[in-house]
């Protein structure tokens, strides 16, 4: 990748897909990073979102990565996982092998945080597989683009009915973040 994969770019991608397919009256549902991308879309081009969307649903998402008052910031989650990944793979292993293995170690750590107790092992395995088979450079660019993003101050013009859903035990995007998002998105509902 030549540029960071940041939320603005992901939001622009959603706008391009909706325009290319000439979709209207859409209920856009985004989970986690998909919610961040969806929120970036509606905040970035609120007039386009209002014309194309019927509703927006954000599941386990947030409007900011600036979790200064929260323990679970993206940086607090990602940095230790990367340190663990680099420790798991010895330095004497050839670089191409280390690069291939590191996302697997990071993926296992993320999966442990993302899935609660009692999660279906198949769901965890499928998600871990997808994460571990994503190029390491893509993962690094993605997390780099997410570490300091903030949209809470850019939501005043969003006119799309929005439902925000958050689990009470969510460790990565805890309930206080959903409450902040709900307070900033006028007319939204929090479930």
Coordinates of N, CA, C and O in Angstrom, one line a residue:
X1 N 0.8 -1.2 0.0 CA 0.0 0.0 0.0 C 0.9 1.2 0.0 O 1.8 1.3 0.8
X2 N 0.5 2.2 -0.8 CA 1.3 3.4 -0.9 C 0.8 4.5 0.1 O 1.5 5.4 0.5
X3 N -0.4 4.3 0.6 CA -1.0 5.3 1.6 C -1.7 4.6 2.7 O -2.1 3.4 2.6
X4 N -1.7 5.3 3.9 CA -2.4 4.6 5.0 C -3.9 4.4 4.7 O -4.5 5.1 4.0
X5 N -4.4 3.3 5.2 CA -5.8 3.0 5.1 C -6.4 3.6 6.3 O -6.4 3.1 7.4
X6 N -7.0 4.8 6.1 CA -7.6 5.5 7.2 C -9.1 5.6 7.0 O -9.6 5.2 6.0
X7 N -9.8 6.0 8.1 CA -11.3 6.0 8.0 C -11.8 6.8 6.9 O -12.8 6.5 6.3
X8 N -11.2 8.0 6.6 CA -11.7 8.8 5.5 C -11.7 8.1 4.2 O -12.6 8.2 3.4
X9 N -10.6 7.4 4.0 CA -10.5 6.6 2.7 C -11.5 5.5 2.6 O -12.1 5.3 1.6
X10 N -11.8 4.8 3.8 CA -12.8 3.8 3.8 C -14.2 4.3 3.6 O -15.0 3.8 2.9
X11 N -14.4 5.5 4.2 CA -15.7 6.2 3.9 C -15.9 6.6 2.5 O -17.0 6.5 1.9
X12 N -14.8 7.1 1.9 CA -14.9 7.4 0.5 C -15.2 6.2 -0.4 O -15.9 6.3 -1.4
X13 N -14.6 5.1 0.0 CA -14.9 3.8 -0.8 C -16.4 3.5 -0.7 O -16.9 3.0 -1.7
X14 N -17.0 3.7 0.4 CA -18.4 3.4 0.5 C -19.2 4.3 -0.4 O -20.1 3.9 -1.1
X15 N -18.8 5.6 -0.4 CA -19.5 6.5 -1.3 C -19.4 6.1 -2.7 O -20.3 6.2 -3.5
X16 N -18.2 5.6 -3.1 CA -17.9 5.2 -4.5 C -18.8 4.0 -4.9 O -19.4 3.9 -6.0
X17 N -18.9 3.0 -4.0 CA -19.7 1.8 -4.2 C -21.2 2.2 -4.4 O -21.9 1.8 -5.3
X18 N -21.7 3.0 -3.5 CA -23.1 3.5 -3.6 C -23.4 4.2 -4.9 O -24.4 4.0 -5.5
X19 N -22.4 5.1 -5.3 CA -22.6 5.8 -6.5 C -22.5 4.9 -7.8 O -23.3 5.0 -8.7
X20 N -21.5 4.0 -7.7 CA -21.3 3.1 -8.9 C -22.5 2.2 -9.1 O -22.9 1.9 -10.3
X21 N -23.1 1.8 -8.0 CA -24.3 0.9 -8.1 C -25.6 1.7 -8.2 O -26.7 1.1 -8.3
X22 N -25.5 3.0 -8.0 CA -26.6 3.9 -8.0 C -27.7 3.5 -7.0 O -28.9 3.4 -7.3
X23 N -27.2 3.2 -5.8 CA -28.1 2.7 -4.7 C -28.7 3.8 -4.0 O -28.1 4.8 -3.6
X24 N -30.0 3.7 -3.6 CA -30.8 4.6 -2.8 C -31.6 3.8 -1.8 O -31.8 2.7 -2.0
X25 N -32.0 4.5 -0.8 CA -32.9 3.9 0.2 C -32.2 2.7 0.9 O -32.8 1.7 1.2
X26 N -30.9 2.9 1.2 CA -30.1 1.8 1.7 C -30.0 1.9 3.2 O -29.9 3.0 3.8
X27 N -30.1 0.8 3.9 CA -29.8 0.7 5.3 C -28.3 0.2 5.4 O -28.1 -1.0 5.1
X28 N -27.4 1.1 5.8 CA -26.0 0.7 5.8 C -25.7 0.3 7.3 O -26.0 1.0 8.2
X29 N -25.2 -1.0 7.3 CA -24.8 -1.6 8.6 C -23.3 -1.8 8.7 O -22.8 -2.4 7.8
X30 N -22.7 -1.2 9.7 CA -21.3 -1.4 9.9 C -21.0 -1.9 11.3 O -21.4 -1.4 12.3
X31 N -20.1 -3.0 11.3 CA -19.7 -3.6 12.6 C -18.2 -3.2 12.8 O -17.4 -3.4 11.9
X32 N -17.9 -2.7 13.9 CA -16.5 -2.5 14.3 C -15.9 -1.5 13.3 O -16.3 -0.4 13.2
X33 N -14.8 -2.0 12.6 CA -14.2 -1.1 11.6 C -15.2 -0.7 10.5 O -15.1 0.4 9.9
X34 N -16.1 -1.6 10.2 CA -17.1 -1.3 9.2 C -18.0 -0.1 9.6 O -18.5 0.7 8.8
X35 N -18.3 -0.1 10.9 CA -19.0 1.1 11.5 C -18.2 2.3 11.5 O -18.8 3.4 11.2
X36 N -16.9 2.2 11.7 CA -16.0 3.4 11.6 C -16.0 3.9 10.2 O -16.1 5.1 9.9
X37 N -15.9 3.0 9.2 CA -16.0 3.4 7.8 C -17.3 4.0 7.4 O -17.4 5.1 6.8
X38 N -18.4 3.5 7.9 CA -19.7 4.0 7.6 C -19.9 5.4 8.2 O -20.4 6.3 7.6
X39 N -19.4 5.5 9.4 CA -19.5 6.8 10.1 C -18.7 7.9 9.4 O -19.1 9.0 9.2
X40 N -17.5 7.5 8.9 CA -16.7 8.4 8.1 C -17.4 8.8 6.8 O -17.3 10.0 6.4
X41 N -18.1 7.9 6.2 CA -18.9 8.2 5.0 C -19.9 9.3 5.3 O -20.0 10.3 4.7
X42 N -20.8 9.0 6.3 CA -21.9 9.9 6.6 C -21.4 11.3 7.1 O -22.0 12.3 6.8
X43 N -20.3 11.3 7.8 CA -19.7 12.6 8.3 C -19.0 13.3 7.2 O -19.0 14.5 7.2
X44 N -18.3 12.6 6.3 CA -17.6 13.2 5.2 C -18.4 13.8 4.2 O -18.0 14.9 3.6
X45 N -19.5 13.2 3.8 CA -20.4 13.7 2.8 C -21.8 13.5 3.2 O -22.6 12.7 2.7
X46 N -22.2 14.3 4.2 CA -23.5 14.1 4.8 C -24.7 14.3 3.8 O -25.7 13.7 3.9
X47 N -24.5 15.2 2.8 CA -25.6 15.4 1.8 C -25.7 14.2 0.9 O -26.9 13.8 0.6
X48 N -24.6 13.5 0.6 CA -24.7 12.3 -0.2 C -25.3 11.2 0.6 O -26.2 10.4 0.1
X49 N -24.9 11.1 1.9 CA -25.5 10.1 2.8 C -27.0 10.2 2.9 O -27.7 9.3 2.9
X50 N -27.4 11.5 3.1 CA -28.8 11.7 3.3 C -29.6 11.3 2.0 O -30.8 10.9 2.2
X51 N -29.1 11.5 0.8 CA -29.7 11.1 -0.4 C -29.8 9.6 -0.6 O -30.7 9.1 -1.2
X52 N -28.7 8.9 -0.2 CA -28.6 7.5 -0.5 C -29.0 6.6 0.6 O -29.4 5.4 0.3
X53 N -29.0 7.0 1.8 CA -29.3 6.1 3.0 C -30.7 6.4 3.6 O -31.1 7.5 3.7
X54 N -31.3 5.2 3.9 CA -32.5 5.3 4.7 C -32.2 5.3 6.2 O -32.8 6.0 7.0
X55 N -31.1 4.5 6.5 CA -30.8 4.4 7.9 C -29.3 3.9 8.0 O -28.8 3.4 7.1
X56 N -28.7 4.2 9.2 CA -27.4 3.7 9.5 C -27.4 2.9 10.8 O -28.1 3.4 11.8
X57 N -26.8 1.8 10.8 CA -26.7 1.0 12.0 C -25.2 0.8 12.3 O -24.4 0.3 11.5
X58 N -24.8 1.1 13.5 CA -23.4 1.0 14.0 C -23.3 0.0 15.1 O -23.9 0.2 16.2
X59 N -22.6 -1.1 14.9 CA -22.5 -2.1 15.9 C -21.1 -2.1 16.4 O -20.1 -2.3 15.6
X60 N -20.9 -2.0 17.7 CA -19.6 -2.1 18.3 C -18.6 -1.1 17.6 O -17.5 -1.5 17.2
X61 N -19.0 0.1 17.4 CA -18.2 1.1 16.7 C -18.0 2.3 17.6 O -18.6 2.4 18.7
X62 N -17.3 3.2 17.1 CA -17.0 4.4 17.9 C -16.8 5.6 17.0 O -16.5 5.4 15.8
X63 N -16.8 6.8 17.5 CA -16.6 8.0 16.8 C -15.2 8.6 17.0 O -14.9 9.7 16.4
X64 N -14.4 7.9 17.7 CA -13.1 8.5 18.0 C -12.1 7.4 18.4 O -12.5 6.3 19.0
X65 N -10.8 7.6 18.2 CA -9.8 6.7 18.7 C -9.1 7.4 19.9 O -8.1 6.9 20.4
X66 N -9.5 8.6 20.2 CA -8.9 9.3 21.4 C -9.6 8.9 22.7 O -10.4 9.7 23.2
X67 N -9.2 7.8 23.1 CA -9.9 7.2 24.3 C -9.1 7.6 25.6 O -8.8 6.8 26.4
X68 N -8.7 8.8 25.7 CA -7.8 9.2 26.8 C -8.3 8.8 28.1 O -7.5 8.3 29.0
X69 N -9.6 8.8 28.3 CA -10.1 8.4 29.6 C -10.5 7.0 29.7 O -11.0 6.5 30.7
X70 N -10.3 6.2 28.7 CA -10.6 4.8 28.6 C -9.4 3.9 28.6 O -8.4 4.3 28.0
X71 N -9.4 2.8 29.2 CA -8.3 1.9 29.2 C -8.1 1.3 27.8 O -6.9 1.0 27.5
X72 N -9.1 1.1 27.1 CA -9.0 0.3 25.8 C -8.8 1.2 24.6 O -9.7 1.2 23.7
X73 N -7.8 2.0 24.5 CA -7.5 2.7 23.3 C -7.0 1.8 22.3 O -6.4 0.8 22.6
X74 N -7.1 2.2 21.0 CA -6.5 1.4 19.9 C -5.0 1.3 20.2 O -4.4 0.2 20.0
X75 N -4.4 2.3 20.6 CA -2.9 2.3 20.8 C -2.6 1.3 22.0 O -1.7 0.5 21.9
X76 N -3.4 1.4 23.0 CA -3.2 0.5 24.2 C -3.4 -1.0 23.8 O -2.8 -1.9 24.3
X77 N -4.3 -1.2 22.8 CA -4.5 -2.6 22.4 C -3.5 -3.1 21.4 O -2.9 -4.2 21.5
X78 N -3.2 -2.2 20.4 CA -2.3 -2.6 19.3 C -0.8 -2.7 19.7 O -0.2 -3.7 19.4
X79 N -0.3 -1.8 20.4 CA 1.1 -1.7 20.7 C 1.6 -3.0 21.5 O 2.6 -3.6 21.1
X80 N 0.9 -3.4 22.5 CA 1.3 -4.7 23.2 C 1.2 -5.9 22.3 O 2.1 -6.8 22.4
X81 N 0.2 -5.9 21.4 CA 0.1 -7.1 20.5 C 1.3 -7.2 19.6 O 1.8 -8.2 19.3
X82 N 1.6 -6.0 19.0 CA 2.8 -6.0 18.1 C 4.1 -6.4 18.9 O 4.9 -7.1 18.3
X83 N 4.2 -5.9 20.1 CA 5.4 -6.3 20.9 C 5.4 -7.8 21.1 O 6.5 -8.5 21.0
X84 N 4.3 -8.4 21.4 CA 4.2 -9.9 21.6 C 4.5 -10.6 20.4 O 5.3 -11.5 20.4
X85 N 4.0 -10.1 19.2 CA 4.3 -10.8 17.9 C 5.7 -10.8 17.6 O 6.3 -11.8 17.2
X86 N 6.4 -9.7 17.9 CA 7.9 -9.6 17.6 C 8.7 -10.5 18.5 O 9.7 -11.0 18.2
X87 N 8.2 -10.7 19.8 CA 8.8 -11.6 20.7 C 8.6 -13.1 20.4 O 9.4 -13.9 20.6
X88 N 7.4 -13.4 19.9 CA 7.0 -14.8 19.6 C 7.9 -15.3 18.4 O 8.2 -16.5 18.5
X89 N 8.2 -14.5 17.5 CA 9.0 -15.0 16.3 C 10.5 -14.6 16.5 O 10.8 -13.5 16.6
X90 N 11.4 -15.6 16.7 CA 12.8 -15.3 17.0 C 13.4 -14.5 15.9 O 13.0 -14.7 14.7
X91 N 14.4 -13.7 16.2 CA 15.1 -12.9 15.2 C 15.9 -13.7 14.2 O 16.1 -13.2 13.1
X92 N 16.3 -14.9 14.6 CA 17.1 -15.7 13.6 C 16.2 -16.3 12.5 O 16.7 -16.7 11.4
X93 N 14.9 -16.2 12.6 CA 14.0 -16.7 11.6 C 14.1 -15.7 10.4 O 14.1 -14.5 10.6
X94 N 14.2 -16.2 9.2 CA 14.3 -15.3 8.0 C 13.2 -14.3 8.0 O 12.0 -14.6 8.3
X95 N 13.5 -13.1 7.5 CA 12.5 -12.0 7.5 C 11.2 -12.3 6.8 O 10.1 -12.0 7.4
X96 N 11.2 -12.9 5.6 CA 9.9 -13.2 5.0 C 9.0 -14.1 5.9 O 7.8 -14.0 5.9
X97 N 9.7 -15.1 6.6 CA 8.9 -16.0 7.5 C 8.3 -15.2 8.6 O 7.2 -15.3 9.0
X98 N 9.2 -14.3 9.2 CA 8.7 -13.5 10.4 C 7.5 -12.6 10.0 O 6.6 -12.5 10.7
X99 N 7.6 -12.0 8.8 CA 6.5 -11.1 8.3 C 5.2 -11.9 8.2 O 4.2 -11.5 8.5
X100 N 5.4 -13.2 7.7 CA 4.2 -14.0 7.5 C 3.6 -14.5 8.8 O 2.4 -14.6 8.9
X101 N 4.4 -14.7 9.8 CA 3.9 -15.2 11.1 C 3.4 -14.2 12.0 O 2.4 -14.4 12.7
X102 N 3.9 -13.0 11.9 CA 3.5 -11.9 12.9 C 2.0 -11.6 12.9 O 1.4 -11.5 13.9
X103 N 1.4 -11.5 11.7 CA -0.1 -11.2 11.7 C -0.8 -12.3 12.4 O -1.8 -12.1 13.1
X104 N -0.3 -13.6 12.4 CA -1.0 -14.7 13.1 C -1.0 -14.4 14.6 O -2.0 -14.6 15.3
X105 N 0.2 -14.0 15.1 CA 0.3 -13.8 16.6 C -0.6 -12.6 16.9 O -1.3 -12.6 18.0
X106 N -0.6 -11.5 16.1 CA -1.4 -10.4 16.4 C -2.9 -10.8 16.3 O -3.7 -10.4 17.2
X107 N -3.2 -11.6 15.3 CA -4.6 -12.0 15.1 C -5.1 -12.8 16.3 O -6.2 -12.6 16.8
X108 N -4.3 -13.7 16.9 CA -4.7 -14.4 18.1 C -5.0 -13.5 19.2 O -6.0 -13.6 19.9
X109 N -4.2 -12.5 19.4 CA -4.4 -11.5 20.5 C -5.6 -10.7 20.3 O -6.4 -10.5 21.2
X110 N -5.9 -10.3 19.1 CA -7.1 -9.5 18.8 C -8.3 -10.4 19.0 O -9.3 -9.9 19.6
X111 N -8.3 -11.6 18.6 CA -9.4 -12.5 18.7 C -9.7 -12.8 20.2 O -10.9 -12.8 20.6
X112 N -8.7 -12.9 21.0 CA -8.9 -13.1 22.5 C -9.7 -11.9 23.1 O -10.5 -12.0 23.9
X113 N -9.3 -10.7 22.6 CA -10.0 -9.5 23.1 C -11.4 -9.3 22.5 O -12.3 -8.9 23.1
X114 N -11.5 -9.6 21.2 CA -12.7 -9.3 20.5 C -13.9 -10.2 20.8 O -15.0 -9.8 20.8
X115 N -13.6 -11.5 21.0 CA -14.6 -12.5 21.3 C -14.7 -12.7 22.8 O -13.7 -13.0 23.5
X116 N -15.9 -12.7 23.3 CA -16.1 -12.9 24.7 C -16.2 -14.4 25.0 O -16.0 -15.3 24.1
X117 N -16.4 -14.7 26.3 CA -16.5 -16.1 26.7 C -17.7 -16.8 26.0 O -18.7 -16.1 25.8
X118 N -17.5 -18.0 25.7 CA -18.6 -18.8 25.1 C -18.8 -18.5 23.7 O -19.8 -19.0 23.1
X119 N -17.9 -17.8 23.0 CA -18.0 -17.6 21.6 C -17.8 -18.9 20.8 O -17.1 -19.8 21.3
X120 N -18.5 -19.0 19.7 CA -18.4 -20.2 18.9 C -17.0 -20.3 18.3 O -16.5 -19.4 17.7
X121 N -16.4 -21.5 18.6 CA -15.0 -21.6 18.1 C -14.8 -21.5 16.6 O -13.8 -21.0 16.1
X122 N -15.8 -21.9 15.9 CA -15.8 -21.7 14.4 C -15.7 -20.3 14.0 O -15.0 -19.9 13.1
X123 N -16.6 -19.5 14.6 CA -16.6 -18.0 14.4 C -15.2 -17.4 14.7 O -14.7 -16.6 13.9
X124 N -14.7 -17.8 15.8 CA -13.3 -17.2 16.2 C -12.3 -17.7 15.2 O -11.5 -16.9 14.7
X125 N -12.3 -19.0 14.8 CA -11.3 -19.5 13.8 C -11.4 -18.8 12.5 O -10.4 -18.5 11.9
X126 N -12.6 -18.6 12.0 CA -12.8 -18.0 10.7 C -12.3 -16.5 10.7 O -11.6 -16.1 9.8
X127 N -12.6 -15.8 11.8 CA -12.1 -14.4 11.9 C -10.6 -14.4 12.1 O -10.0 -13.5 11.4
X128 N -10.1 -15.3 12.9 CA -8.6 -15.3 13.0 C -7.9 -15.6 11.7 O -6.9 -15.0 11.4
X129 N -8.5 -16.5 11.0 CA -8.0 -16.9 9.7 C -7.9 -15.7 8.7 O -6.9 -15.5 8.1
X130 N -9.0 -15.0 8.7 CA -9.1 -13.8 7.8 C -8.0 -12.8 8.2 O -7.3 -12.2 7.4
X131 N -7.9 -12.5 9.5 CA -7.0 -11.6 10.0 C -5.5 -12.0 9.8 O -4.7 -11.2 9.3
X132 N -5.2 -13.3 10.0 CA -3.9 -13.7 9.9 C -3.4 -13.9 8.4 O -2.2 -13.9 8.1
X133 N -4.4 -13.9 7.5 CA -4.0 -14.0 6.1 C -4.0 -12.6 5.4 O -3.9 -12.5 4.2
X134 N -4.2 -11.6 6.2 CA -4.1 -10.2 5.6 C -2.6 -9.8 5.7 O -1.9 -10.1 6.7
X135 N -2.1 -9.2 4.6 CA -0.7 -8.8 4.6 C -0.4 -8.0 5.8 O -1.1 -7.1 6.2
X136 N 0.8 -8.2 6.3 CA 1.2 -7.5 7.5 C 1.3 -6.0 7.2 O 0.9 -5.2 8.1
X137 N 1.7 -5.6 6.1 CA 1.8 -4.2 5.7 C 0.4 -3.5 5.8 O 0.3 -2.4 6.2
X138 N -0.6 -4.3 5.3 CA -1.9 -3.7 5.3 C -2.4 -3.5 6.8 O -3.0 -2.5 7.1
X139 N -2.1 -4.5 7.6 CA -2.5 -4.4 9.0 C -1.9 -3.2 9.7 O -2.5 -2.4 10.4
X140 N -0.6 -3.0 9.4 CA 0.2 -1.9 10.0 C -0.4 -0.6 9.5 O -0.6 0.3 10.3
X141 N -0.6 -0.5 8.2 CA -1.2 0.8 7.7 C -2.6 1.0 8.3 O -2.9 2.2 8.6
X142 N -3.4 0.0 8.4 CA -4.7 0.2 8.9 C -4.7 0.7 10.4 O -5.3 1.7 10.7
X143 N -3.9 0.0 11.2 CA -3.9 0.4 12.6 C -3.2 1.8 12.7 O -3.6 2.6 13.6
X144 N -2.2 2.1 11.9 CA -1.6 3.4 11.9 C -2.6 4.5 11.6 O -2.7 5.6 12.2
X145 N -3.5 4.2 10.6 CA -4.6 5.2 10.2 C -5.7 5.3 11.3 O -6.4 6.3 11.3
X146 N -5.8 4.4 12.2 CA -6.9 4.4 13.2 C -6.4 5.0 14.5 O -7.3 5.3 15.3
X147 N -5.1 5.1 14.7 CA -4.7 5.5 16.1 C -5.1 6.9 16.5 O -5.2 7.2 17.7
X148 N -5.3 7.8 15.6 CA -5.7 9.2 16.0 C -6.9 9.8 15.2 O -7.0 11.0 15.1
X149 N -7.8 8.9 14.8 CA -8.9 9.5 14.1 C -10.0 10.0 15.1 O -10.1 9.5 16.2
X150 N -10.7 11.0 14.7 CA -11.7 11.6 15.6 C -12.8 12.3 14.7 O -12.5 13.2 14.0
X151 N -14.0 11.8 14.9 CA -15.2 12.4 14.1 C -16.2 13.0 15.0 O -17.2 13.5 14.5
X152 N -16.1 12.9 16.3 CA -17.2 13.3 17.2 C -17.6 14.8 16.9 O -18.7 15.2 17.1
X153 N -16.6 15.6 16.5 CA -16.9 17.0 16.3 C -17.4 17.3 14.9 O -17.7 18.5 14.6
X154 N -17.5 16.3 14.1 CA -17.9 16.5 12.7 C -19.3 15.8 12.4 O -19.6 15.6 11.2
X155 N -20.1 15.6 13.4 CA -21.3 14.9 13.2 C -22.6 15.7 13.2 O -23.7 15.2 13.0
X156 N -22.5 17.0 13.3 CA -23.6 17.9 13.4 C -24.5 17.9 12.2 O -25.7 18.1 12.3
X157 N -23.9 17.7 11.0 CA -24.7 17.7 9.8 C -25.3 16.4 9.4 O -26.0 16.3 8.4
X158 N -24.9 15.3 10.1 CA -25.5 14.0 9.8 C -27.0 13.9 10.0 O -27.4 14.2 11.1
X159 N -27.7 13.7 9.0 CA -29.2 13.7 9.1 C -29.8 12.3 8.7 O -30.9 12.2 8.3
X160 N -29.0 11.2 9.0 CA -29.5 9.9 8.7 C -29.9 9.2 10.0 O -29.1 9.3 11.0
X161 N -31.1 8.7 10.1 CA -31.5 8.0 11.3 C -30.5 6.9 11.6 O -30.1 6.1 10.8
X162 N -30.0 6.9 12.9 CA -28.9 6.0 13.2 C -29.3 5.2 14.5 O -29.7 5.8 15.5
X163 N -29.0 3.9 14.4 CA -29.1 3.0 15.6 C -27.7 2.6 16.0 O -26.9 2.1 15.2
X164 N -27.3 2.8 17.2 CA -26.0 2.5 17.8 C -26.2 1.3 18.7 O -27.0 1.4 19.7
X165 N -25.5 0.2 18.4 CA -25.7 -1.0 19.3 C -24.3 -1.4 19.9 O -23.3 -1.4 19.2
X166 N -24.3 -1.6 21.2 CA -23.1 -1.9 21.9 C -23.4 -2.9 23.0 O -24.4 -2.8 23.7
X167 N -22.5 -3.9 23.1 CA -22.6 -4.9 24.2 C -22.1 -4.4 25.5 O -21.1 -3.6 25.5
X168 N -22.7 -4.8 26.6 CA -22.3 -4.2 27.9 C -20.9 -4.8 28.3 O -20.2 -4.2 29.2
X169 N -20.4 -5.8 27.6 CA -19.1 -6.4 28.0 C -18.1 -6.2 26.9 O -17.0 -6.8 26.9
X170 N -18.4 -5.3 25.9 CA -17.4 -5.0 24.8 C -16.2 -4.4 25.4 O -16.2 -3.4 26.1
X171 N -15.0 -5.0 25.1 CA -13.7 -4.6 25.6 C -13.0 -3.6 24.7 O -12.3 -2.8 25.1
X172 N -13.3 -3.7 23.4 CA -12.6 -2.9 22.4 C -13.3 -1.6 22.2 O -12.6 -0.5 22.1
X173 N -14.6 -1.6 22.1 CA -15.4 -0.4 22.0 C -16.4 -0.4 23.1 O -17.6 -0.7 22.9
X174 N -16.0 -0.1 24.3 CA -16.9 -0.2 25.5 C -18.1 0.8 25.4 O -18.0 1.8 24.7
X175 N -19.1 0.5 26.2 CA -20.3 1.3 26.3 C -20.1 2.8 26.4 O -20.8 3.6 25.7
X176 N -19.2 3.3 27.2 CA -19.0 4.8 27.3 C -18.7 5.4 25.9 O -19.2 6.5 25.7
X177 N -18.0 4.7 25.1 CA -17.8 5.3 23.7 C -19.0 5.3 22.9 O -19.3 6.3 22.2
X178 N -19.9 4.3 23.0 CA -21.2 4.4 22.3 C -22.1 5.5 22.9 O -22.8 6.1 22.1
X179 N -22.0 5.7 24.2 CA -22.8 6.8 24.8 C -22.3 8.2 24.2 O -23.1 9.0 23.9
X180 N -21.0 8.3 24.1 CA -20.4 9.6 23.5 C -20.9 9.8 22.1 O -21.3 10.9 21.7
X181 N -20.9 8.7 21.3 CA -21.3 8.7 19.9 C -22.8 9.1 19.9 O -23.2 9.9 19.1
X182 N -23.6 8.4 20.7 CA -25.0 8.7 20.8 C -25.3 10.2 21.1 O -26.2 10.8 20.5
X183 N -24.6 10.7 22.0 CA -24.8 12.1 22.4 C -24.4 13.1 21.3 O -25.0 14.2 21.2
X184 N -23.5 12.7 20.4 CA -23.1 13.6 19.3 C -23.9 13.4 18.0 O -24.0 14.3 17.2
X185 N -24.5 12.3 17.8 CA -25.4 12.0 16.7 C -26.8 12.3 17.0 O -27.5 11.5 17.6
X186 N -27.3 13.5 16.6 CA -28.6 14.0 17.0 C -29.7 13.0 16.4 O -29.6 12.6 15.3
X187 N -30.6 12.6 17.3 CA -31.7 11.8 16.9 C -31.3 10.3 16.8 O -32.1 9.5 16.4
X188 N -30.1 9.9 17.2 CA -29.7 8.5 17.1 C -30.4 7.8 18.3 O -30.8 8.4 19.3
X189 N -30.4 6.5 18.2 CA -30.9 5.6 19.3 C -29.7 4.7 19.7 O -28.9 4.3 18.9
X190 N -29.7 4.5 21.0 CA -28.6 3.6 21.6 C -29.3 2.4 22.2 O -30.2 2.5 23.0
X191 N -28.8 1.2 21.7 CA -29.4 0.0 22.2 C -28.3 -0.9 22.8 O -27.2 -1.1 22.2

